[in-house]
CSV table of C-alpha atoms and ligand atoms in Angstrom, one decimal:
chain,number,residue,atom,x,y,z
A,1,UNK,CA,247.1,-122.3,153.3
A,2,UNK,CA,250.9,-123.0,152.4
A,3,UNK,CA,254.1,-121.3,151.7
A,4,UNK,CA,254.1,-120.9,147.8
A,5,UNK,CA,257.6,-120.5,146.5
A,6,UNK,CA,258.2,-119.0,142.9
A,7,UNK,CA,261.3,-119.3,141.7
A,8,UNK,CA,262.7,-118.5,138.1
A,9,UNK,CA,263.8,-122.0,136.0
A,10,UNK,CA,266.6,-120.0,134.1
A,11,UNK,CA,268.8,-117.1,134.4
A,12,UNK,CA,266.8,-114.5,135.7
A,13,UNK,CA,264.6,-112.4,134.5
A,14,UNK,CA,261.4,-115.0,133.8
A,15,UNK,CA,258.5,-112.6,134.6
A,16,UNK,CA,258.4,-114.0,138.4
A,17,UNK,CA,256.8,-110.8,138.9
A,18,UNK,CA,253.5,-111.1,137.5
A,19,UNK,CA,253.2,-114.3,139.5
A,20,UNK,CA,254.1,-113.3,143.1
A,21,UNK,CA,251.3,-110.2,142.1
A,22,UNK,CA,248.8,-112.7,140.9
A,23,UNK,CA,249.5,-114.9,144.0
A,24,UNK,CA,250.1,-112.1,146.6
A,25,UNK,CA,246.1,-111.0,146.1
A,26,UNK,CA,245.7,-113.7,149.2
A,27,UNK,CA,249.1,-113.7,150.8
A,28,UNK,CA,249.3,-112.7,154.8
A,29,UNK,CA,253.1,-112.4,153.7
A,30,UNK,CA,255.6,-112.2,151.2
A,31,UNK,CA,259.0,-112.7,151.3
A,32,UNK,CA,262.2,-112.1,149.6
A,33,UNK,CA,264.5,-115.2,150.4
A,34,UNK,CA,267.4,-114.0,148.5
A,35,UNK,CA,270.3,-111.9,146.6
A,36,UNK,CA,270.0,-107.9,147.1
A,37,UNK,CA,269.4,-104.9,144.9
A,38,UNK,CA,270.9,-107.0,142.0
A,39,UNK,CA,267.4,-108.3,141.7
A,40,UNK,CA,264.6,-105.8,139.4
A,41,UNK,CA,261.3,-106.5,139.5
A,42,UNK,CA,258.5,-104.1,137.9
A,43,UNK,CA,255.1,-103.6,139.6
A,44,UNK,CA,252.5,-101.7,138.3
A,45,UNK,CA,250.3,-98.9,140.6
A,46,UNK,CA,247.2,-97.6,138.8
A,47,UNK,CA,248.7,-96.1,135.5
A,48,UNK,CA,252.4,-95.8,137.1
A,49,UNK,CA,255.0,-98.0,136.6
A,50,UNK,CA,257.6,-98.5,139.7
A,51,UNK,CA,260.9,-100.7,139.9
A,52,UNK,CA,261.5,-102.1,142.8
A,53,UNK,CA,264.9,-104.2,143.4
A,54,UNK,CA,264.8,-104.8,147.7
A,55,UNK,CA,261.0,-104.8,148.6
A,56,UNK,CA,259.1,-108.1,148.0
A,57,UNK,CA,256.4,-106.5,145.6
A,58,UNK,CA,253.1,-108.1,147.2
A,59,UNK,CA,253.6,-105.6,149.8
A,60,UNK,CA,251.5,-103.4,147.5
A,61,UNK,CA,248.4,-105.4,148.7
A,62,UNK,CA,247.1,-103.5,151.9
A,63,UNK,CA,247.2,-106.7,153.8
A,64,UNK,CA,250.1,-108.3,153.2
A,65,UNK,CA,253.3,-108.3,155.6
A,66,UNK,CA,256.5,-107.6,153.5
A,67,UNK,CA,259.3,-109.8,154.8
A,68,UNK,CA,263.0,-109.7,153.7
A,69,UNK,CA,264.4,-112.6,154.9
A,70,UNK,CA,267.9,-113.0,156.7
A,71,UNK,CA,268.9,-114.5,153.1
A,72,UNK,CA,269.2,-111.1,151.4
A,73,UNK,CA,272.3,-108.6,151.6
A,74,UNK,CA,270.6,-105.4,152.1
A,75,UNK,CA,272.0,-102.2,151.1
A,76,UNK,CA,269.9,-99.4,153.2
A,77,UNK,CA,270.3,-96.7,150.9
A,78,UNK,CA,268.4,-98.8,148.3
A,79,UNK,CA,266.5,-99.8,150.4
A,80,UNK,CA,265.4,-96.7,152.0
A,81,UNK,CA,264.4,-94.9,148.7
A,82,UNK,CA,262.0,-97.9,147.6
A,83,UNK,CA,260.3,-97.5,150.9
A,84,UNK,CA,260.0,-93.6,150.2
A,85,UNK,CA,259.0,-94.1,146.6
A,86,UNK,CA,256.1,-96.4,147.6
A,87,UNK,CA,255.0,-94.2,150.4
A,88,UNK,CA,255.2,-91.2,147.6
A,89,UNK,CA,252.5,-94.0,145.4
A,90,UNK,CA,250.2,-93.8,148.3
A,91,UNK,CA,251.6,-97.5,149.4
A,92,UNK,CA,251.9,-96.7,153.3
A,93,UNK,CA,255.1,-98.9,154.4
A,94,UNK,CA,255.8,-99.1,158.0
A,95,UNK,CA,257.0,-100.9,160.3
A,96,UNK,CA,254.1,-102.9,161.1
A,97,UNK,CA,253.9,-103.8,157.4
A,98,UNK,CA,257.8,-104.2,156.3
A,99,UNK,CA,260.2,-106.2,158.6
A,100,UNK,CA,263.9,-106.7,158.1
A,101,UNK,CA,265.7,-110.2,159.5
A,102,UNK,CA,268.0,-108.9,162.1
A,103,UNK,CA,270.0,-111.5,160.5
A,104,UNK,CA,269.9,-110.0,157.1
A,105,UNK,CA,273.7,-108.4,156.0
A,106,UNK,CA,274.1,-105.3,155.3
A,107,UNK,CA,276.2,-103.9,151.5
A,108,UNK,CA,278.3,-101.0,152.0
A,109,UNK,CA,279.7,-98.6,149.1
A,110,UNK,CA,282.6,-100.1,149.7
A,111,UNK,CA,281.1,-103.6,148.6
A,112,UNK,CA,280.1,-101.7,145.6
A,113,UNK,CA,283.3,-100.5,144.7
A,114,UNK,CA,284.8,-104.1,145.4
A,115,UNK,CA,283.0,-105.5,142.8
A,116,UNK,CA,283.9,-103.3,140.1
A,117,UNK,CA,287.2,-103.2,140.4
A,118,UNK,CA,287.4,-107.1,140.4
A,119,UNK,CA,285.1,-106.9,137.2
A,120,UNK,CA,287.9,-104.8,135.9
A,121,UNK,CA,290.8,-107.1,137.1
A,122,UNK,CA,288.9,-109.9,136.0
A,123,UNK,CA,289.3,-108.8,132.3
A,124,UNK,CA,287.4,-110.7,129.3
A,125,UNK,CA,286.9,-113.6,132.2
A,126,UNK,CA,285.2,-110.9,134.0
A,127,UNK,CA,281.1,-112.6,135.5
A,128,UNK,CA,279.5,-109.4,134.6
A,129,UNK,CA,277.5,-108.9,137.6
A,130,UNK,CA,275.2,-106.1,138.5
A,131,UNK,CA,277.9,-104.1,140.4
A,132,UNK,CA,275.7,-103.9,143.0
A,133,UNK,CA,277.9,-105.6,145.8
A,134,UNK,CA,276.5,-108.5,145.6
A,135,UNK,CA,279.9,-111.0,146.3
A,136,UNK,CA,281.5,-109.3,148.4
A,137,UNK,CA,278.7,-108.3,150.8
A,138,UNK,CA,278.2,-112.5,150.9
A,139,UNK,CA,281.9,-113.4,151.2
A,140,UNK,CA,282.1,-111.1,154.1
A,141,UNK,CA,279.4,-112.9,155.4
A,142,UNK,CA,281.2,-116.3,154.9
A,143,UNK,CA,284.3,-114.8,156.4
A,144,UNK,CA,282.4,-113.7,159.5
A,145,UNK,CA,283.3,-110.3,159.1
A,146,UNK,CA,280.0,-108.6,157.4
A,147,UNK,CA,277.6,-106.0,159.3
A,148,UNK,CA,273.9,-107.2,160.3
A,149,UNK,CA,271.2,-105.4,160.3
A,150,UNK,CA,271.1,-106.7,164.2
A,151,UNK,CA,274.2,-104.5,164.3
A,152,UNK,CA,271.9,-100.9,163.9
A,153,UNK,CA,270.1,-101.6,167.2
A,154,UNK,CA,273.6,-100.7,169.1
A,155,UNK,CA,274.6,-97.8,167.7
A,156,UNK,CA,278.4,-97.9,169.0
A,157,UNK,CA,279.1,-101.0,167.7
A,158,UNK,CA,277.5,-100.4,164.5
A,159,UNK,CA,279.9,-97.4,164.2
A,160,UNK,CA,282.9,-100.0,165.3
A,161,UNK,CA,281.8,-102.2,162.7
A,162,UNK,CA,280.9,-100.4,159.6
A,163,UNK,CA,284.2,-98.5,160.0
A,164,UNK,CA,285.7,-101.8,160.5
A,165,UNK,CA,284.6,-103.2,157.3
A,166,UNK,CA,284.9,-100.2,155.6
A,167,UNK,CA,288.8,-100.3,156.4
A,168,UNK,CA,289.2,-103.6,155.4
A,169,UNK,CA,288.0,-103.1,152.0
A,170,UNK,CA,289.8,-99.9,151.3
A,171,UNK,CA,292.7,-101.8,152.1
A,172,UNK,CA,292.1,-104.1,149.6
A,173,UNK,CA,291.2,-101.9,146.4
A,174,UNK,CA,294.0,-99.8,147.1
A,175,UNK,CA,296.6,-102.5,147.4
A,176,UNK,CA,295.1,-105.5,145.8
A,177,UNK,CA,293.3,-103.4,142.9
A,178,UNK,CA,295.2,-99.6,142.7
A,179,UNK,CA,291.7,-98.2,143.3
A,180,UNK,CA,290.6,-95.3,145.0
A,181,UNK,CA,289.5,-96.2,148.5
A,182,UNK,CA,286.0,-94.6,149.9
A,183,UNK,CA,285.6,-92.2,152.3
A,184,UNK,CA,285.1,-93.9,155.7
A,185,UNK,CA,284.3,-91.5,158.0
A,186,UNK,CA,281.4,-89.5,154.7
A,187,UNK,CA,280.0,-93.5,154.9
A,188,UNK,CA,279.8,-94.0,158.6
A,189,UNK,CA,277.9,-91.2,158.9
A,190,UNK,CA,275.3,-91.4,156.6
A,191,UNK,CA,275.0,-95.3,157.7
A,192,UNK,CA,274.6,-94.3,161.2
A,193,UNK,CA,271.3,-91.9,159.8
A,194,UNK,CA,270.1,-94.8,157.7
A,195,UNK,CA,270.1,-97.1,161.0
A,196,UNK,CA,267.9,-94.7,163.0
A,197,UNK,CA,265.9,-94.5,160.1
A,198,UNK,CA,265.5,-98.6,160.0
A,199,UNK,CA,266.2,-99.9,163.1
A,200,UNK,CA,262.3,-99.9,164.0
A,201,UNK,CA,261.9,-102.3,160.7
A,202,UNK,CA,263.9,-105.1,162.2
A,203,UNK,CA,262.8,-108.4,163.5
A,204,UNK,CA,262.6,-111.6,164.3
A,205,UNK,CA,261.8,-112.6,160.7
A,206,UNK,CA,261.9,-116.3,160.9
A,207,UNK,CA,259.6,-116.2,164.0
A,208,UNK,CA,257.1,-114.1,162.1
A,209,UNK,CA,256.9,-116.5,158.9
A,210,UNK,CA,256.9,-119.5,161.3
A,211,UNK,CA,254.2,-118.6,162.8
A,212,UNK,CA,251.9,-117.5,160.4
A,213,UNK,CA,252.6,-120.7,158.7
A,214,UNK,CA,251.5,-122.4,161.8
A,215,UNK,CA,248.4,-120.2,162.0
A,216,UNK,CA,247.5,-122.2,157.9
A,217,UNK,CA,248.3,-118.4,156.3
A,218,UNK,CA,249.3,-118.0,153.4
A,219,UNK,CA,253.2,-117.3,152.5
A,220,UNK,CA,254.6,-116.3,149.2
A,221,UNK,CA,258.4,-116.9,148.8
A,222,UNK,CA,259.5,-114.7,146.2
A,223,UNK,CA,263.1,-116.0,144.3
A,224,UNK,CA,265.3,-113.7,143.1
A,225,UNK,CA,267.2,-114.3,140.1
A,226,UNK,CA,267.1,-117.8,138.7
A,227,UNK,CA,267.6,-121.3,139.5
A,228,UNK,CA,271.0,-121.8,136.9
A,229,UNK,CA,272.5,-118.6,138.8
A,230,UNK,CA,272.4,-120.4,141.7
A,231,UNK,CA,275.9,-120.3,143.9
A,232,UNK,CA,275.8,-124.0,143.9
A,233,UNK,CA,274.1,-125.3,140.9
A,234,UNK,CA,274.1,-122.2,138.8
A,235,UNK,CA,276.7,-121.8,135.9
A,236,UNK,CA,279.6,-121.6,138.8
A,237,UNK,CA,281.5,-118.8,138.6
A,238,UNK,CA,279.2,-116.8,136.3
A,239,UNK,CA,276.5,-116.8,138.7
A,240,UNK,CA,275.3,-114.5,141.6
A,241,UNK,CA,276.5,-115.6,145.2
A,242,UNK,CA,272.8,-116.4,146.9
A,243,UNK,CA,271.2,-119.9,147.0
A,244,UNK,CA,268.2,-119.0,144.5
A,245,UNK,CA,266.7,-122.6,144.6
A,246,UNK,CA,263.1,-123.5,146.1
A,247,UNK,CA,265.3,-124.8,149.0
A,248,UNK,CA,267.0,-121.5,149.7
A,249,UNK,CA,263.6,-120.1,150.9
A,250,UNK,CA,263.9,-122.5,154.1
A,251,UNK,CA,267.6,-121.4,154.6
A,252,UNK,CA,266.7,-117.6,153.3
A,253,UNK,CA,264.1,-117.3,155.9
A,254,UNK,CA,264.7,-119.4,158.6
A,255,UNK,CA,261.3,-121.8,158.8
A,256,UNK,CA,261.4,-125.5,158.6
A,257,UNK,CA,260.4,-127.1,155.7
A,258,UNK,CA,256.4,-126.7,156.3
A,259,UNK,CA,254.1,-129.5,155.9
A,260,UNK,CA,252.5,-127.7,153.0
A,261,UNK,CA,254.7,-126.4,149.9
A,262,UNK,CA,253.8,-125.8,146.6
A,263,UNK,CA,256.7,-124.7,144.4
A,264,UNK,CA,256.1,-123.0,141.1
A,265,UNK,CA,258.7,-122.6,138.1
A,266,UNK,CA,258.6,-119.9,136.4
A,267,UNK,CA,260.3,-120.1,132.5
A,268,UNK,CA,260.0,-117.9,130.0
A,269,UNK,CA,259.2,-120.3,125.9
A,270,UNK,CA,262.2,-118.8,125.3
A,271,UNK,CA,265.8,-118.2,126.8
A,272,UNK,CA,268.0,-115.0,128.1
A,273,UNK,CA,270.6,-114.2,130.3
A,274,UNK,CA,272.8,-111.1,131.0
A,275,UNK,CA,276.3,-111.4,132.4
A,276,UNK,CA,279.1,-113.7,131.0
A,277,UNK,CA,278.2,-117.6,130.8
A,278,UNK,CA,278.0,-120.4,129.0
A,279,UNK,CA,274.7,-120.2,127.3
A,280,UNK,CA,274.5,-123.5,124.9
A,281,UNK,CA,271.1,-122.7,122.9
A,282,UNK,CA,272.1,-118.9,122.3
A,283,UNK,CA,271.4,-117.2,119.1
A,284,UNK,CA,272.9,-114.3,117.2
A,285,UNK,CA,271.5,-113.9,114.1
A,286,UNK,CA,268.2,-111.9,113.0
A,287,UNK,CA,266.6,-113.9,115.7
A,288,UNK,CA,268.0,-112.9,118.2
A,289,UNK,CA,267.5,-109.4,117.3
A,290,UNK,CA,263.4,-110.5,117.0
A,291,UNK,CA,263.4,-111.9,120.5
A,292,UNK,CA,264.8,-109.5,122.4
A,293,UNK,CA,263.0,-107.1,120.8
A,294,UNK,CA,264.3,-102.9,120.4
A,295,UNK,CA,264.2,-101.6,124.0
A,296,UNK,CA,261.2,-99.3,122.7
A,297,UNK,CA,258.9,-101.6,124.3
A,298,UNK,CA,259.0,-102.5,128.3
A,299,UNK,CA,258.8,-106.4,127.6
A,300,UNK,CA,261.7,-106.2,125.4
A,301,UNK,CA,265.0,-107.7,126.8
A,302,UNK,CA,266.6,-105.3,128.5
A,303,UNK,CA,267.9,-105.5,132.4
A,304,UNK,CA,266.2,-104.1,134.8
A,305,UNK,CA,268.4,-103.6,136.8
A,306,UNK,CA,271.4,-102.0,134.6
A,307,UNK,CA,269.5,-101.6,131.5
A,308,UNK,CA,271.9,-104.3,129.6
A,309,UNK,CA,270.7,-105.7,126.5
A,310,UNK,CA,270.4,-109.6,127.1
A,311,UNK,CA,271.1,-112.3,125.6
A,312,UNK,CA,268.9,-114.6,124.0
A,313,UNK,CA,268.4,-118.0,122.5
A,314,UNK,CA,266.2,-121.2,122.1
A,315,UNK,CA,264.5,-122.7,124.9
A,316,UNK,CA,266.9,-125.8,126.6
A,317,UNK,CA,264.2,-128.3,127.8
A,318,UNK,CA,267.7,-130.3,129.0
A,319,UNK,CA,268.4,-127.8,132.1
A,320,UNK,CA,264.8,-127.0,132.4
A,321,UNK,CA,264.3,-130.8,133.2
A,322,UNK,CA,266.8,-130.7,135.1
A,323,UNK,CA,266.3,-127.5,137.0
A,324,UNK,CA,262.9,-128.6,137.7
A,325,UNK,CA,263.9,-131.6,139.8
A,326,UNK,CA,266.4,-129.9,141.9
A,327,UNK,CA,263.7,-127.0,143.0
A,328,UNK,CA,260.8,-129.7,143.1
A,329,UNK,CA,258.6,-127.8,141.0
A,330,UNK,CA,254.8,-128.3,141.2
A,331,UNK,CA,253.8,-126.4,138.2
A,332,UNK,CA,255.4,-124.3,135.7
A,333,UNK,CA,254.6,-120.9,134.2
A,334,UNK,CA,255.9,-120.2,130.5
A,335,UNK,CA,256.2,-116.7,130.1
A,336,UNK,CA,256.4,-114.6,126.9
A,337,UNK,CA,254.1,-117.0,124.5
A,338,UNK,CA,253.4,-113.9,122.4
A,339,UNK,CA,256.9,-113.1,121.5
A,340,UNK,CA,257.1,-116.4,119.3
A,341,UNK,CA,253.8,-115.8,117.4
A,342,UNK,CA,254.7,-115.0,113.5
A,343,UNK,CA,257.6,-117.2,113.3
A,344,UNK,CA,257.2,-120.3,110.8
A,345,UNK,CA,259.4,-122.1,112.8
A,346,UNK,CA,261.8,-122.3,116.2
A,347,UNK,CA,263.7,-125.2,117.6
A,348,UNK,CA,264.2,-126.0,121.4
A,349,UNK,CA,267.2,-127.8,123.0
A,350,UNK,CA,266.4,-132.2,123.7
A,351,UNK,CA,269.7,-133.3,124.0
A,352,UNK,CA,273.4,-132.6,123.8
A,353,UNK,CA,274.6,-135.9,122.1
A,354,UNK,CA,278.2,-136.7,122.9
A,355,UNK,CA,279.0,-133.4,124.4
A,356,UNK,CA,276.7,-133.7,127.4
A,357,UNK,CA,278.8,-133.8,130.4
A,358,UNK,CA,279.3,-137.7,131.9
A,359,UNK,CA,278.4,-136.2,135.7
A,360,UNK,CA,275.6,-133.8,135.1
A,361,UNK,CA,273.5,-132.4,132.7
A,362,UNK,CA,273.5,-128.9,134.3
A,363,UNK,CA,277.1,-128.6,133.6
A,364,UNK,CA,277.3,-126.7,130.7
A,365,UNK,CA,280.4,-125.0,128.7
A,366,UNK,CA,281.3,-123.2,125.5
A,367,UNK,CA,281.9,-126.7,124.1
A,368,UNK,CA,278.1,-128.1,124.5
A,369,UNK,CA,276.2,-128.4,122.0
A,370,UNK,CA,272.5,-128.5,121.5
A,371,UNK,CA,270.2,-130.8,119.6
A,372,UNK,CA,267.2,-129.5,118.7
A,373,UNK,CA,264.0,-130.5,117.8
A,374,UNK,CA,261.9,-128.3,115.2
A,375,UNK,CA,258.6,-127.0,116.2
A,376,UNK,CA,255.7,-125.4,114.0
A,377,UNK,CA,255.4,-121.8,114.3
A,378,UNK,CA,251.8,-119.6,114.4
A,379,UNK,CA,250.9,-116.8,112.8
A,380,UNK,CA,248.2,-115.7,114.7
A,381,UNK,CA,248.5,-113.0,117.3
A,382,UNK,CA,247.8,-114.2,120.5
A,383,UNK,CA,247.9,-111.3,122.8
A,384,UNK,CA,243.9,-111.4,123.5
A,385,UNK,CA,243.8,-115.1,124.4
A,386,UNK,CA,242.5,-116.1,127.6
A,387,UNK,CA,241.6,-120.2,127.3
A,388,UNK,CA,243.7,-123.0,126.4
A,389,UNK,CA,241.4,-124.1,123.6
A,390,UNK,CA,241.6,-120.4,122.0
A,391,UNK,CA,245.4,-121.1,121.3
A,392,UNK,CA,246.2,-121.9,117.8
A,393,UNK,CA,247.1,-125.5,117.7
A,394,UNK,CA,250.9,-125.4,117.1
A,395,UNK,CA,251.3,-123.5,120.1
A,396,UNK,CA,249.5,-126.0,122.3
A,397,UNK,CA,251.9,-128.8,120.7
A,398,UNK,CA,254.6,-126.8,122.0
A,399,UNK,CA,253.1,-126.2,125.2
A,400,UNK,CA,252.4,-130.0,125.6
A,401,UNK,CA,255.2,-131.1,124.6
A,402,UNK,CA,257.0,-128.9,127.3
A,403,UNK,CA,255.1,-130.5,130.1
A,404,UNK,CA,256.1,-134.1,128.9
A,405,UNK,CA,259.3,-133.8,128.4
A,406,UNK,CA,260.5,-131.8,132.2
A,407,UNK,CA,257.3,-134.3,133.9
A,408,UNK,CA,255.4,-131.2,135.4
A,409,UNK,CA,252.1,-129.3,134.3
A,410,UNK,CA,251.6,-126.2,132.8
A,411,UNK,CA,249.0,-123.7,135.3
A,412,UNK,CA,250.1,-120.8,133.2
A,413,UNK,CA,251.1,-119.5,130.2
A,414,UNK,CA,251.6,-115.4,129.5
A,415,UNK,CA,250.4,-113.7,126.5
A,416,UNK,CA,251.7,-109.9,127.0
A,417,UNK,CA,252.8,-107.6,129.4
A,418,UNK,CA,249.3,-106.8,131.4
A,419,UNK,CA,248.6,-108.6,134.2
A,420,UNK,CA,245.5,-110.0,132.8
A,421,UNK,CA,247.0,-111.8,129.8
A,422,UNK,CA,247.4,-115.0,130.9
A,423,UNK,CA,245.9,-118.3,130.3
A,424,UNK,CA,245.2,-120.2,133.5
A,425,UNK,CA,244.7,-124.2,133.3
B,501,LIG,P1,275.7,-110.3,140.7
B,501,LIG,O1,274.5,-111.0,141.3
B,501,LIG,O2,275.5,-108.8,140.6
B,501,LIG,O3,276.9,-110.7,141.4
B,501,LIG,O4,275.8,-110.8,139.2
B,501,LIG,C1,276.2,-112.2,138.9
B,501,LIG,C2,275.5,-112.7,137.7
B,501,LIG,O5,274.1,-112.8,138.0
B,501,LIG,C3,275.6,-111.7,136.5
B,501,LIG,O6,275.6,-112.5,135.3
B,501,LIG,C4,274.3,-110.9,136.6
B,501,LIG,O7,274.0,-110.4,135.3
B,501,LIG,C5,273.4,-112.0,137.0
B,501,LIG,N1,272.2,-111.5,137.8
B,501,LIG,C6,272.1,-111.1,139.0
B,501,LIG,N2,270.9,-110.7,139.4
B,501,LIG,C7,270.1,-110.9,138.3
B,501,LIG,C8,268.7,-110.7,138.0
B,501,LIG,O8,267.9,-110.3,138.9
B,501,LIG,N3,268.3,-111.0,136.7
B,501,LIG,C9,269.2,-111.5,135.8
B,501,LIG,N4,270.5,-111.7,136.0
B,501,LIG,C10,271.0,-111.4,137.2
């Protein structure tokens, strides 16, 4: 038994969630490491179909211990409707099952409102984040000013801080961005019901995970967003503000590294991305339109989260090389096999010739550009495969070519949107 990371290889949005199901079935915990409500992840009960953006999702597995790690920012709100949506799916949550790091911060509608006004001031250089409060709930952290959830177990100074921050903030959208301010005292209020509601959630997070890893039981780390929006080696600035690497499950949950890690990469064949961003393999053209699909169906390429179309383009084996070194990934998953069946042919990234950058091949611009190398397309539909063998040729070329060229294996490829198509090696 082992903490299992899974961790997206691009910009979000890979189909992690499949995976953290399919390897939850076992799991005594799993844990969110990172980010906040920005995240969407869909899980499936019976016929019903639930998004969840806060709650790691292999809580829906009557033994396992949901655990959101003092790496998220929280926003209790959010969080507090997830919990009563899954109890209304006959999931019981409780305290005994969900725990909050007391170290985990804490986004105020004030965050909210920060972040969208500096979307606005930001103009056509503007990141195009979720609006969710995601920056400024972590910069207060870095500043030392930001509320923990520690802060709801003393309900006076959670008053004294929330109001705190909430003045702070107003200060700055009215003066630094000519926005309206929020209502302080409406907020502090309804924060004050949300701690009595939560405060029997919190705990000693990195304690708990510690020592069910010492116990040899089985931890899932669950990665939100993706490896290239990391805050370090992500497409800085157009990137979210939480470490989303393999690593950032040590930081984002407070364990040591443990003596047993596996860390799988999850990438869709294909490539997407909402928000603003260099994006060198992107696509535009009829394509485009093909891989992403109408919206009518739910594994078209839409956001979760805001609804946003994405965008889409070729597969760029150059970062995903790269990508999978920094997160030392184990094995990969490639997601979304189906989606290429019926084209004659598609290209994926190998190089950037002269305009790769001299210091690192994760630093991308609008100026890179890809070389591709052509691959053969298949006509068949693939949807009902289940073994390697089954797969028409061309796709396993591409599949094996994949593994070559980023130096890890392939465990799993996806076929379709049910949890049961998927090819396991
Ligand atoms: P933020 O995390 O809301 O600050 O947004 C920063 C960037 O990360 C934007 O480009 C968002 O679209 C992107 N982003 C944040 N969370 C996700 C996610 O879960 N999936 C895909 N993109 C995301």
């Amino acid at each position: 038994m082992a903490l299992q990371i899974i961790v997206g290889m691009q910009w979000g949005d890979e189909g992690k969630g499949r995976f953290v199901d399919l390897l939850s079935k076992d799991a005594q915990i799993a844990a969110r490491y990172n980010g906040g409500d920005n995240a969407g992840h869909t899980i499936r009960i019976n016929d019903d179909v639930y998004k969840l953006h806060l709650i790691p999702s292999g809580i829906i597995y009557p033994q396992t211990i949901g655990v959101m790690g003092n790496g998220m920012v929280i926003n209790p709100q959010i969080l507090i409707n997830e919990i009563r949506e899954l109890r209304d799916a006959g999931i019981e949550i409780n305290p005994s099952r969900l725990k909050i790091s007391y170290a985990a911060h804490m986004i105020t509608p004030a965050h909210r409102a920060l972040d969208l006004a500096r979307e606005a001031h930001l103009g056509d250089a503007k990141i195009g984040t979720t609006g969710r409060g995601i920056g400024p709930a972590y910069a207060d952290k870095a500043h030392r000013i930001g509320v923990r959830y520690l802060d709801m177990l003393k309900p006076d100074l959670f008053k004294e801080k929330v109001t705190h921050i909430l003045n702070e903030t107003n200060h700055i959208l009215v003066n630094l961005y000519n926005s309206e301010p929020v209502d302080v005292q409406k907020i502090v209020k309804e924060y004050l019901e949300y701690a009595s509601i939560l405060t029997p959630y919190i705990a000693d997070t990195s304690k708990i995970v510690s020592d069910a890893l010492n116990e040899d039981q089985l931890v899932i780390g669950e990665g939100a967003q993706g490896a290239m929006l990391d805050i370090d080696y992500g497409t800085y600035p157009y990137n979210t503000s939480s470490s989303c690497l393999s690593t950032g499950a040590m930081t984002g949950l407070g364990i040591a590294i443990p003596k047993d890690v596996q860390v799988y990469g999850i990438a869709k064949v294909f490539q997407t991305r909402v928000g603003s961003g260099a994006f060198p393999t992107e696509l535009f053209d009829e394509q485009a339109l093909r891989l992403r699909g109408d919206g009518s169906q739910q594994w078209d390429e839409f956001g979760t989260t805001t609804g946003r179309p994405r965008r889409v383009g070729w597969l760029d084996l150059v970062l995903l090389r790269e990508i999978c070194r920094l997160n030392g990934v184990n094995a990969l998953a490639l997601t979304k096999m189906d989606v290429l069946s019926g084209i004659s042919s598609f290209d994926a990234c190998v190089g950037y010739g002269t305009t790769a950058s001299p210091v690192s091949p994760l630093i991308v611009d609008e100026s890179t550009a890809p070389e591709y190398q052509t691959f053969d397309g298949w006509q068949e539909d693939i949807g009902e495969v289940r073994q390697w063998q089954d797969l028409p040729e061309a796709a396993r070329t591409y599949v094996t070519f994949i593994e070559k060229f980023v130096d890890v294996p392939v465990k799993w490829i996806s076929v379709g949107p049910e949890r049961n198509s998927l090819i396991t090696r």
